[in-house]
Tab-separated table of C-alpha atoms and ligand atoms in Angstrom:
chain	number	residue	atom	x	y	z
A	17	MET	CA	24.353	1.375	-20.645
A	18	PRO	CA	22.197	2.050	-16.831
A	19	THR	CA	19.001	3.550	-17.037
A	20	ILE	CA	20.394	5.953	-14.426
A	21	GLN	CA	21.282	8.971	-15.834
A	22	LEU	CA	21.683	12.382	-13.815
A	23	ARG	CA	22.845	15.555	-16.492
A	24	THR	CA	22.567	18.036	-12.869
A	25	ALA	CA	22.995	18.735	-10.089
A	26	LEU	CA	19.597	17.600	-8.296
A	27	PRO	CA	17.004	19.135	-8.604
A	28	GLY	CA	18.157	20.366	-11.708
A	29	PRO	CA	17.377	24.193	-11.789
A	30	LYS	CA	13.544	23.439	-14.088
A	31	SER	CA	12.635	21.393	-10.703
A	32	LYS	CA	13.811	23.561	-8.700
A	33	GLU	CA	11.706	26.898	-10.180
A	34	TRP	CA	9.039	24.510	-9.554
A	35	MET	CA	9.270	24.100	-7.079
A	36	SER	CA	8.812	27.150	-5.496
A	37	ARG	CA	5.767	28.074	-7.763
A	38	ARG	CA	4.672	25.358	-5.863
A	39	ASN	CA	4.868	26.534	-2.329
A	40	ALA	CA	3.086	29.470	-3.624
A	41	ALA	CA	0.387	28.427	-5.136
A	42	VAL	CA	-0.496	24.496	-2.996
A	43	ALA	CA	-0.784	23.895	-0.230
A	44	ARG	CA	2.274	22.106	2.316
A	45	GLY	CA	-0.362	19.704	3.143
A	46	VAL	CA	1.028	17.704	-0.076
A	47	ALA	CA	4.171	15.607	1.125
A	48	HIS	CA	7.024	15.813	-1.535
A	49	SER	CA	8.582	12.254	-1.426
A	50	THR	CA	11.552	13.709	-3.445
A	51	PRO	CA	12.113	17.302	-5.045
A	52	ILE	CA	11.826	16.921	-8.459
A	53	PHE	CA	9.512	17.174	-11.263
A	54	ALA	CA	8.278	14.747	-14.098
A	55	ALA	CA	8.439	15.221	-17.159
A	56	ARG	CA	7.347	11.573	-18.555
A	57	ALA	CA	8.012	7.693	-17.818
A	58	GLU	CA	8.022	4.401	-19.016
A	59	GLY	CA	8.063	0.772	-17.171
A	60	ALA	CA	10.232	1.418	-13.908
A	61	VAL	CA	11.837	4.611	-15.188
A	62	LEU	CA	10.612	8.301	-14.657
A	63	GLU	CA	12.647	10.851	-16.326
A	64	ASP	CA	12.204	14.702	-14.698
A	65	VAL	CA	12.133	18.403	-16.593
A	66	ASP	CA	15.528	18.278	-15.891
A	67	GLY	CA	16.630	15.299	-18.261
A	68	ASN	CA	17.417	13.560	-15.136
A	69	ARG	CA	16.981	9.697	-14.988
A	70	PHE	CA	15.637	7.897	-12.610
A	71	ILE	CA	14.491	4.255	-11.805
A	72	ASP	CA	11.718	4.864	-10.469
A	73	PHE	CA	10.649	1.660	-6.378
A	74	ALA	CA	8.104	4.135	-5.674
A	75	GLY	CA	5.379	3.066	-8.440
A	76	GLY	CA	3.781	5.860	-7.335
A	77	ILE	CA	3.063	4.311	-4.104
A	78	GLY	CA	2.125	1.253	-5.257
A	79	CYS	CA	-0.080	2.165	-8.366
A	80	LEU	CA	1.932	1.350	-11.132
A	81	ASN	CA	2.198	-3.021	-10.824
A	82	VAL	CA	1.754	-2.923	-14.245
A	83	GLY	CA	4.562	-0.448	-15.336
A	84	HIS	CA	4.245	3.651	-16.402
A	85	ARG	CA	2.413	3.890	-19.575
A	86	ALA	CA	2.165	0.520	-19.905
A	87	ALA	CA	0.952	0.563	-23.890
A	88	GLY	CA	-2.141	-1.472	-23.047
A	89	VAL	CA	-3.367	0.952	-20.372
A	90	VAL	CA	-2.382	3.479	-22.956
A	91	ALA	CA	-4.055	1.981	-26.343
A	92	ALA	CA	-7.247	1.585	-24.279
A	93	VAL	CA	-7.687	5.216	-22.799
A	94	ARG	CA	-6.650	6.688	-26.701
A	95	GLU	CA	-10.085	4.619	-27.132
A	96	GLN	CA	-11.470	5.369	-24.516
A	97	LEU	CA	-11.479	9.702	-24.995
A	98	ASP	CA	-12.428	8.519	-29.030
A	99	ALA	CA	-15.519	7.412	-27.712
A	100	PHE	CA	-16.958	9.326	-24.298
A	101	LEU	CA	-14.954	10.697	-21.181
A	102	HIS	CA	-17.526	11.513	-18.512
A	103	THR	CA	-21.766	10.231	-18.969
A	104	CYS	CA	-21.461	9.591	-14.402
A	105	PHE	CA	-22.887	5.855	-14.611
A	106	SER	CA	-26.196	6.893	-12.004
A	107	VAL	CA	-27.051	9.208	-15.243
A	108	ALA	CA	-26.588	7.136	-18.452
A	109	PRO	CA	-24.447	4.413	-17.408
A	110	TYR	CA	-22.141	2.720	-19.555
A	111	GLY	CA	-20.439	-1.399	-20.676
A	112	LYS	CA	-17.143	-0.830	-19.331
A	113	TYR	CA	-18.260	-0.572	-15.515
A	114	ILE	CA	-19.894	-3.511	-15.916
A	115	GLU	CA	-17.203	-5.456	-17.843
A	116	LEU	CA	-14.892	-4.070	-14.806
A	117	ALA	CA	-17.104	-4.598	-12.492
A	118	GLU	CA	-18.096	-8.367	-13.436
A	119	LYS	CA	-14.111	-8.842	-13.736
A	120	LEU	CA	-13.074	-8.122	-10.462
A	121	ASN	CA	-16.339	-10.097	-8.926
A	122	SER	CA	-14.576	-13.746	-10.855
A	123	LEU	CA	-11.100	-12.328	-9.587
A	124	THR	CA	-10.969	-11.855	-5.963
A	125	PRO	CA	-10.957	-14.469	-2.981
A	126	GLY	CA	-14.884	-16.235	-2.997
A	127	ASN	CA	-16.699	-19.112	-5.409
A	128	PHE	CA	-20.307	-17.412	-4.282
A	129	PRO	CA	-22.227	-14.471	-6.129
A	130	LYS	CA	-20.704	-11.357	-5.800
A	131	LYS	CA	-20.661	-7.631	-7.331
A	132	THR	CA	-18.751	-4.536	-6.874
A	133	ILE	CA	-19.479	-0.851	-7.009
A	134	LEU	CA	-16.247	1.149	-8.425
A	135	LEU	CA	-15.701	4.405	-6.448
A	136	ASN	CA	-12.510	7.144	-7.570
A	137	SER	CA	-9.635	7.032	-3.916
A	138	GLY	CA	-8.847	3.544	-2.376
A	139	ALA	CA	-10.671	6.041	0.667
A	140	GLU	CA	-13.382	6.576	-0.891
A	141	ALA	CA	-13.945	2.573	-1.397
A	142	ILE	CA	-13.229	2.297	2.496
A	143	GLU	CA	-15.546	4.254	3.028
A	144	ASN	CA	-18.459	2.932	0.845
A	145	ALA	CA	-17.235	-0.695	2.154
A	146	VAL	CA	-18.095	0.717	5.377
A	147	LYS	CA	-21.452	1.714	4.900
A	148	ILE	CA	-22.035	-1.204	2.941
A	149	ALA	CA	-21.201	-3.605	6.660
A	150	ARG	CA	-23.895	-1.166	8.853
A	151	SER	CA	-26.026	-1.151	6.292
A	152	TYR	CA	-26.400	-4.748	5.931
A	153	THR	CA	-25.520	-5.819	9.691
A	154	HIS	CA	-27.322	-2.914	11.370
A	155	ARG	CA	-24.106	-2.571	13.942
A	156	PRO	CA	-22.729	0.335	14.331
A	157	ALA	CA	-18.689	-0.650	15.343
A	158	ILE	CA	-15.778	-0.667	12.799
A	159	ILE	CA	-12.453	-2.484	14.719
A	160	CYS	CA	-9.119	-1.878	13.039
A	161	PHE	CA	-5.513	-1.986	13.955
A	162	GLU	CA	-2.505	-0.699	15.656
A	163	ASP	CA	-0.681	1.146	12.817
A	164	ALA	CA	-3.718	0.175	10.194
A	165	PHE	CA	-3.189	3.146	7.203
A	166	HIS	CA	-6.920	3.304	5.387
A	167	GLY	CA	-6.488	7.056	4.277
A	168	ARG	CA	-7.776	10.671	5.047
A	169	THR	CA	-11.032	11.364	4.988
A	170	MET	CA	-12.944	11.553	8.231
A	171	LEU	CA	-13.787	8.014	8.566
A	172	THR	CA	-10.792	6.342	6.909
A	173	MET	CA	-8.315	9.077	9.852
A	174	SER	CA	-10.005	7.808	11.949
A	175	LEU	CA	-9.397	3.836	11.721
A	176	THR	CA	-5.553	4.934	10.430
A	177	SER	CA	-3.469	4.877	13.321
A	178	LYS	CA	0.120	6.612	13.276
A	179	THR	CA	-1.215	9.633	14.346
A	180	HIS	CA	1.599	11.999	13.526
A	181	PRO	CA	1.151	13.969	10.488
A	182	TYR	CA	-2.645	11.813	9.684
A	183	LYS	CA	-4.430	12.698	12.384
A	184	ALA	CA	-3.093	14.822	14.833
A	185	GLY	CA	-5.578	18.287	15.286
A	186	PHE	CA	-8.041	17.261	12.854
A	187	ALA	CA	-10.137	15.698	15.751
A	188	PRO	CA	-13.245	14.852	16.874
A	189	PHE	CA	-13.022	11.498	14.706
A	190	ALA	CA	-15.782	9.400	13.851
A	191	THR	CA	-17.452	7.843	17.201
A	192	ASP	CA	-18.048	3.600	16.560
A	193	VAL	CA	-13.932	2.556	15.854
A	194	TYR	CA	-12.468	0.460	17.451
A	195	ARG	CA	-8.239	-0.688	17.685
A	196	ILE	CA	-6.551	-3.883	18.186
A	197	PRO	CA	-2.729	-4.413	17.628
A	198	TYR	CA	-2.265	-6.089	14.387
A	199	ALA	CA	0.934	-9.401	14.047
A	200	TYR	CA	3.596	-6.860	13.969
A	201	CYS	CA	5.611	-9.069	15.794
A	202	TYR	CA	9.383	-7.490	15.278
A	203	ARG	CA	7.337	-5.203	17.621
A	204	CYS	CA	4.867	-7.245	19.132
A	205	SER	CA	2.057	-4.770	21.494
A	206	TYR	CA	2.357	-7.431	24.066
A	207	SER	CA	5.713	-7.997	24.030
A	208	LEU	CA	5.381	-11.065	22.994
A	209	GLN	CA	7.195	-13.821	20.700
A	210	TYR	CA	5.943	-16.229	17.315
A	211	PRO	CA	5.063	-18.711	17.215
A	212	GLY	CA	5.042	-19.400	20.846
A	213	CYS	CA	2.814	-16.309	20.982
A	214	GLY	CA	0.024	-19.193	19.267
A	215	VAL	CA	-0.689	-15.726	17.777
A	216	PHE	CA	-2.384	-13.988	20.995
A	217	CYS	CA	-2.858	-10.991	18.986
A	218	ALA	CA	-5.301	-12.031	16.944
A	219	HIS	CA	-7.224	-14.971	19.260
A	220	HIS	CA	-7.366	-11.426	21.767
A	221	LEU	CA	-10.359	-9.797	19.095
A	222	GLU	CA	-12.727	-12.151	21.665
A	223	ASP	CA	-11.050	-10.424	24.658
A	224	THR	CA	-12.273	-6.385	23.081
A	225	PHE	CA	-15.683	-7.882	22.452
A	226	LYS	CA	-16.069	-8.707	26.522
A	227	ARG	CA	-13.420	-5.990	27.499
A	228	VAL	CA	-14.081	-2.856	24.942
A	229	VAL	CA	-17.369	-3.196	22.147
A	230	ALA	CA	-19.520	-6.398	22.608
A	231	SER	CA	-19.680	-8.464	19.139
A	232	GLU	CA	-23.146	-7.771	18.626
A	233	SER	CA	-22.963	-4.203	18.573
A	234	VAL	CA	-19.805	-4.926	15.727
A	235	ALA	CA	-19.945	-4.543	12.203
A	236	ALA	CA	-17.248	-4.983	10.574
A	237	VAL	CA	-13.039	-5.405	11.143
A	238	VAL	CA	-10.977	-3.972	8.703
A	239	VAL	CA	-7.357	-5.208	7.676
A	240	GLU	CA	-5.383	-5.232	5.882
A	241	PRO	CA	-3.685	-8.943	4.814
A	242	VAL	CA	-0.131	-6.904	4.421
A	243	LEU	CA	0.804	-3.246	6.712
A	244	GLY	CA	1.366	-0.561	3.912
A	245	GLU	CA	2.115	2.325	5.361
A	246	GLY	CA	2.755	0.828	8.723
A	247	GLY	CA	6.138	-0.568	7.544
A	248	PHE	CA	4.922	-3.637	4.929
A	249	VAL	CA	4.460	-6.244	7.927
A	250	ALA	CA	3.466	-9.469	7.297
A	251	PRO	CA	1.668	-11.267	9.101
A	252	PRO	CA	1.889	-15.382	9.811
A	253	PRO	CA	0.381	-17.979	8.363
A	254	GLU	CA	-2.800	-18.301	10.553
A	255	PHE	CA	-2.801	-14.066	12.421
A	256	LEU	CA	-6.165	-13.771	9.145
A	257	SER	CA	-7.930	-17.104	9.687
A	258	VAL	CA	-8.353	-16.954	13.188
A	259	VAL	CA	-9.516	-13.332	12.859
A	260	GLN	CA	-12.021	-14.291	9.295
A	261	GLU	CA	-12.832	-17.229	12.107
A	262	ILE	CA	-13.382	-15.170	15.135
A	263	CYS	CA	-15.466	-13.159	12.527
A	264	ARG	CA	-17.756	-15.952	11.422
A	265	ARG	CA	-18.570	-16.965	14.458
A	266	HIS	CA	-20.152	-12.998	15.078
A	267	LYS	CA	-21.543	-13.148	12.382
A	268	ILE	CA	-19.169	-9.881	11.485
A	269	LEU	CA	-18.058	-8.971	8.637
A	270	LEU	CA	-14.281	-9.340	7.422
A	271	ILE	CA	-13.413	-6.253	4.888
A	272	ALA	CA	-9.830	-6.833	3.222
A	273	ASP	CA	-8.215	-3.169	2.897
A	274	GLU	CA	-6.162	-4.772	-0.497
A	275	VAL	CA	-5.446	-1.303	-1.674
A	276	GLN	CA	-1.680	-1.807	-1.466
A	277	THR	CA	-2.039	-5.428	-1.424
A	278	GLY	CA	-4.051	-6.424	-4.398
A	279	PHE	CA	-3.022	-6.385	-8.568
A	280	GLY	CA	0.387	-8.851	-8.006
A	281	ARG	CA	2.136	-6.830	-5.830
A	282	THR	CA	2.538	-9.347	-3.326
A	283	GLY	CA	2.522	-13.177	-5.179
A	284	ALA	CA	-0.885	-14.047	-6.350
A	285	MET	CA	-4.116	-11.366	-7.086
A	286	PHE	CA	-4.841	-9.966	-3.883
A	287	ALA	CA	-3.266	-10.793	-0.771
A	288	CYS	CA	-6.031	-12.486	1.267
A	289	GLU	CA	-5.719	-15.800	-1.379
A	290	ARG	CA	-1.922	-15.843	-0.121
A	291	TYR	CA	-3.167	-16.115	3.556
A	292	GLY	CA	-5.839	-18.712	2.102
A	293	ILE	CA	-8.614	-16.368	3.475
A	294	ILE	CA	-11.960	-15.101	2.279
A	295	PRO	CA	-12.976	-11.720	3.229
A	296	ASP	CA	-16.847	-10.478	3.070
A	297	LEU	CA	-16.009	-7.405	1.926
A	298	LEU	CA	-12.512	-6.610	-0.618
A	299	VAL	CA	-11.852	-3.184	-1.039
A	300	SER	CA	-9.057	-2.498	-4.358
A	301	ALA	CA	-7.479	0.906	-5.994
A	302	LYS	CA	-4.209	2.163	-6.633
A	303	SER	CA	-2.429	-0.199	-9.271
A	304	ILE	CA	-6.192	-0.833	-10.671
A	305	ALA	CA	-5.953	1.186	-13.182
A	306	GLY	CA	-2.803	0.865	-14.239
A	307	GLY	CA	-2.379	4.221	-12.802
A	308	LEU	CA	-5.962	6.244	-13.387
A	309	PRO	CA	-7.558	6.815	-10.428
A	310	LEU	CA	-10.540	4.181	-9.395
A	311	SER	CA	-11.649	1.813	-6.295
A	312	ALA	CA	-13.340	-0.712	-5.697
A	313	VAL	CA	-15.585	-2.312	-3.222
A	314	THR	CA	-16.810	-6.289	-3.892
A	315	GLY	CA	-17.700	-8.550	-2.402
A	316	ARG	CA	-20.813	-11.342	-1.039
A	317	ALA	CA	-23.471	-10.432	-4.139
A	318	GLU	CA	-26.288	-10.195	-0.175
A	319	ILE	CA	-23.536	-7.833	0.939
A	320	MET	CA	-23.493	-5.555	-1.293
A	321	ASP	CA	-27.157	-5.156	-2.221
A	322	ALA	CA	-28.060	-3.832	1.749
A	323	PRO	CA	-28.154	-0.348	0.895
A	324	GLY	CA	-30.952	1.172	-1.132
A	325	VAL	CA	-31.516	3.134	-4.655
A	326	GLY	CA	-28.975	6.066	-4.336
A	327	GLY	CA	-27.137	5.216	-1.645
A	328	LEU	CA	-24.393	4.617	-2.707
A	329	GLY	CA	-22.422	6.463	-6.123
A	330	GLY	CA	-20.729	9.377	-7.180
A	331	THR	CA	-20.489	11.154	-9.855
A	332	PHE	CA	-16.838	9.877	-11.017
A	333	GLY	CA	-17.087	6.845	-9.401
A	334	GLY	CA	-16.049	3.877	-12.092
A	335	ASN	CA	-15.202	7.088	-14.908
A	336	PRO	CA	-15.635	5.257	-18.429
A	337	VAL	CA	-12.265	6.565	-19.086
A	338	SER	CA	-10.049	4.406	-15.325
A	339	CYS	CA	-12.703	1.411	-16.389
A	340	ALA	CA	-10.318	1.085	-19.687
A	341	ALA	CA	-7.803	1.765	-17.855
A	342	ALA	CA	-8.305	-0.742	-15.230
A	343	LEU	CA	-10.225	-3.716	-18.660
A	344	ALA	CA	-6.420	-3.236	-19.628
A	345	ALA	CA	-4.190	-3.541	-16.582
A	346	ILE	CA	-6.067	-6.407	-15.836
A	347	GLU	CA	-4.982	-8.232	-18.960
A	348	ILE	CA	-1.530	-7.085	-18.998
A	349	LEU	CA	-1.729	-8.298	-15.979
A	350	THR	CA	-2.719	-11.687	-16.410
A	351	ARG	CA	-1.216	-12.375	-19.571
A	352	GLU	CA	2.301	-11.513	-18.471
A	353	ASN	CA	1.655	-13.361	-14.923
A	354	LEU	CA	2.823	-10.250	-13.272
A	355	SER	CA	1.882	-12.404	-9.632
A	356	SER	CA	4.821	-14.449	-10.771
A	357	ARG	CA	7.054	-11.971	-11.528
A	358	ALA	CA	6.267	-10.469	-8.430
A	359	GLU	CA	7.416	-13.314	-5.992
A	360	LYS	CA	10.642	-13.124	-7.945
A	361	LEU	CA	11.860	-9.575	-7.371
A	362	GLY	CA	10.381	-10.568	-3.630
A	363	GLU	CA	12.856	-13.223	-3.420
A	364	ARG	CA	15.640	-11.266	-5.681
A	365	PHE	CA	16.003	-8.098	-3.024
A	366	ASP	CA	15.134	-10.508	-0.319
A	367	ALA	CA	18.498	-12.568	-0.325
A	368	ARG	CA	20.310	-8.325	-0.838
A	369	ALA	CA	18.191	-7.605	1.838
A	370	ARG	CA	19.797	-10.442	4.000
A	371	ALA	CA	22.606	-10.216	2.656
A	372	TRP	CA	23.231	-6.760	4.194
A	373	SER	CA	21.880	-7.140	7.732
A	374	LYS	CA	24.546	-9.333	8.588
A	375	ARG	CA	27.333	-6.793	7.403
A	376	TRP	CA	25.361	-3.642	8.797
A	377	PRO	CA	22.952	-3.888	11.932
A	378	LEU	CA	21.305	-0.376	11.379
A	379	ILE	CA	19.361	-2.871	9.316
A	380	GLY	CA	16.855	-5.106	12.577
A	381	ASP	CA	14.138	-6.654	10.770
A	382	VAL	CA	13.901	-7.678	6.909
A	383	ARG	CA	10.265	-8.512	5.286
A	384	GLY	CA	7.023	-9.088	2.973
A	385	LEU	CA	5.388	-11.060	0.775
A	386	GLY	CA	6.022	-10.939	-2.517
A	387	ALA	CA	6.964	-7.706	-4.196
A	388	MET	CA	6.085	-6.026	-1.344
A	389	ARG	CA	9.284	-5.910	0.413
A	390	ALA	CA	10.899	-4.070	3.008
A	391	MET	CA	13.697	-3.436	5.459
A	392	GLU	CA	12.956	-1.721	8.987
A	393	PHE	CA	16.205	0.648	10.559
A	394	VAL	CA	17.492	0.099	14.609
A	395	ARG	CA	19.486	2.736	16.089
A	396	SER	CA	20.907	-0.166	18.092
A	397	PRO	CA	20.235	-4.791	17.127
A	398	GLY	CA	19.067	-4.893	20.780
A	399	GLY	CA	16.992	-2.042	21.520
A	400	ARG	CA	14.409	-1.698	18.249
A	401	GLU	CA	14.883	2.106	18.388
A	402	PRO	CA	13.651	2.953	15.549
A	403	ALA	CA	16.706	5.246	13.410
A	404	LYS	CA	13.902	7.654	11.850
A	405	GLU	CA	16.919	10.041	10.651
A	406	GLU	CA	19.543	7.518	8.977
A	407	THR	CA	16.311	6.626	7.141
A	408	GLU	CA	15.572	9.875	5.381
A	409	GLN	CA	19.667	9.103	5.454
A	410	VAL	CA	18.975	6.791	2.659
A	411	LEU	CA	16.213	7.700	0.476
A	412	LYS	CA	18.401	11.008	0.199
A	413	TYR	CA	21.349	9.676	-1.006
A	414	CYS	CA	19.178	6.938	-3.338
A	415	TYR	CA	16.931	9.751	-5.070
A	416	GLU	CA	20.349	11.910	-5.758
A	417	HIS	CA	21.926	9.094	-7.116
A	418	GLY	CA	19.165	8.018	-9.306
A	419	LEU	CA	16.600	5.270	-7.164
A	420	ILE	CA	13.137	7.375	-6.627
A	421	LEU	CA	12.610	4.691	-2.869
A	422	ILE	CA	10.298	5.725	-0.003
A	423	SER	CA	9.298	5.077	2.968
A	424	ALA	CA	7.213	3.641	5.702
A	425	GLY	CA	6.225	2.720	9.019
A	426	THR	CA	4.500	4.615	12.092
A	427	TYR	CA	7.763	5.141	13.795
A	428	GLY	CA	9.696	6.344	9.815
A	429	ASN	CA	12.265	4.008	9.467
A	430	VAL	CA	10.639	1.491	7.230
A	431	VAL	CA	12.480	1.604	3.646
A	432	ARG	CA	9.638	-0.108	1.484
A	433	VAL	CA	9.731	-1.472	-1.774
A	434	LEU	CA	7.390	-0.754	-4.547
A	435	VAL	CA	8.964	-1.282	-7.468
A	436	PRO	CA	6.825	-1.537	-10.833
A	437	LEU	CA	6.680	-5.263	-11.372
A	438	VAL	CA	7.487	-5.337	-14.894
A	439	VAL	CA	10.795	-3.684	-14.069
A	440	THR	CA	14.135	-5.576	-16.217
A	441	ASP	CA	16.590	-7.875	-13.629
A	442	GLU	CA	18.855	-4.899	-14.582
A	443	GLN	CA	16.982	-1.982	-13.548
A	444	PHE	CA	16.744	-3.886	-10.315
A	445	ASP	CA	19.709	-4.818	-9.285
A	446	GLU	CA	21.213	-1.398	-10.619
A	447	GLY	CA	18.273	-0.060	-8.035
A	448	LEU	CA	19.212	-2.350	-4.938
A	449	ASN	CA	22.659	-1.407	-6.306
A	450	VAL	CA	22.238	2.897	-5.313
A	451	MET	CA	20.180	1.291	-1.919
A	452	GLU	CA	23.717	-1.089	-0.968
A	453	SER	CA	25.618	2.046	-1.744
A	454	ALA	CA	22.763	4.090	0.076
A	455	LEU	CA	23.133	1.876	3.476
A	456	ALA	CA	27.068	1.710	2.699
A	457	SER	CA	27.638	5.961	3.341
A	458	VAL	CA	25.252	6.184	5.624
A	459	VAL	CA	26.451	3.862	8.063
A	460	GLU	CA	30.261	4.711	7.959
A	461	SER	CA	28.962	8.346	8.323
A	462	ARG	CA	27.544	7.200	11.541
A	463	MET	CA	30.940	5.715	13.202
A	464	GLU	CA	32.920	8.927	11.702
A	465	THR	CA	29.480	10.922	13.922
A	466	ALA	CA	28.660	9.039	16.933
A	467	PRO	CA	30.720	6.496	17.282
A	468	HIS	CA	29.192	4.863	20.384
A	469	ARG	CA	25.739	4.012	18.931
A	470	ALA	CA	27.615	2.301	16.279
B	21	PLP	C1	-3.581	0.076	2.790
B	21	PLP	C2	-4.609	1.158	1.985
B	21	PLP	N1	-6.035	1.654	1.867
B	21	PLP	C3	-6.363	3.179	2.195
B	21	PLP	C4	-5.282	3.983	1.429
B	21	PLP	C5	-5.760	5.094	0.459
B	21	PLP	O1	-6.087	5.270	-0.547
B	21	PLP	P1	-5.941	6.674	-1.574
B	21	PLP	O2	-5.306	7.400	-0.794
B	21	PLP	O3	-6.883	6.778	-2.734
B	21	PLP	O4	-7.243	7.893	-0.175
B	21	PLP	C6	-4.063	3.655	0.991
B	21	PLP	C7	-3.323	4.749	0.260
B	21	PLP	O5	-1.972	4.315	0.769
B	21	PLP	C8	-3.539	1.965	1.461
B	21	PLP	O6	-2.360	2.266	1.663
């Protein structure tokens, strides 16, 4: 029996009613990938308020590697609810925060003493990583990358690359932020080709120190090991190690933003492990707590201890319910070996997507790492003109046929898979089947309406 069950036209009447209340009550700046309102969810399945059942390939934007309502997470949260909800770690500390810090110190790459601070969101953790790096190095500048996404707060928005909708109209931005090209080989900023390029983009960091900002002014390079919102771009194997080597040479800290890549998604607990790099600071969030808000900065102890007492923290950072959920989520990830499940899901997706790309030139690129997989859509195979409209059509078709799928990419022309890693093979294939029909339908209607573009 299929998992997807659609009982009403979409969106259903109750979702429609909620949407009109939402439009009256909530700021329009918060976007929605689908117009359906959630009622309940389990594993990789989401049911809306009208009783329609969807397969969820978005996982709350990569927050549900252990699945919706993982039993261990729910039990740990229940237990914590019966104990206490909040004391503020800065007022009356509690053991779960310490246990989680110890866990992250041991799980993150690097065989040296580490320390951790817990916060609420990915952006807040990136902000803190930058504060810590500046405090340790006594240097102001931060280098980040084209197509990067690090959040929506003032500093993280400044580190983020995409202008619309993230930056336009929100200036002025934070100063001392410098941007260089990422190894986005499909759209190389230098029009070079890998491997002949010798990862020129990574080596070009040296040139940046001559032309843009002096190396002795740079506190840190902030990098996503695989671009998330930027379109699931997995750089060539040596890109990150070259960046790391240059950073070390100039005593610049390397901050890995593993907010989206972390906790098993890429086939290892952290994507840095896949690339054999050891960042000075690693930022994690999203899937850390099985769906509860929590984030962390983990790094070399002497760096983490640079800011003075009271310089770091926040009212809710590392709240006990989220800590309990995170300890349970990490236990599940490890016990159920969800990293290797991610690898298998990625291979399964890749096989299907590569076959589709042979059939439909709309698919310009198939890429990713582990279960962090995506397809980039283009209007013609040679030209690489981004096919944003077609991407939206594919997503709409999927949602209308019971698959929740979201886009990514600076040009809005990438569909990305962030399915909970606990999805069953049957559910995963059912979801992929919907994607396949979506592609067939969009390509067909495109040929009907604009044959000259086909
Ligand atoms: C790589 C990366 N960094 C930071 C963030 C910001 O996280 P948050 O939305 O929790 O502030 C995101 C969110 O998508 C992200 O993908």
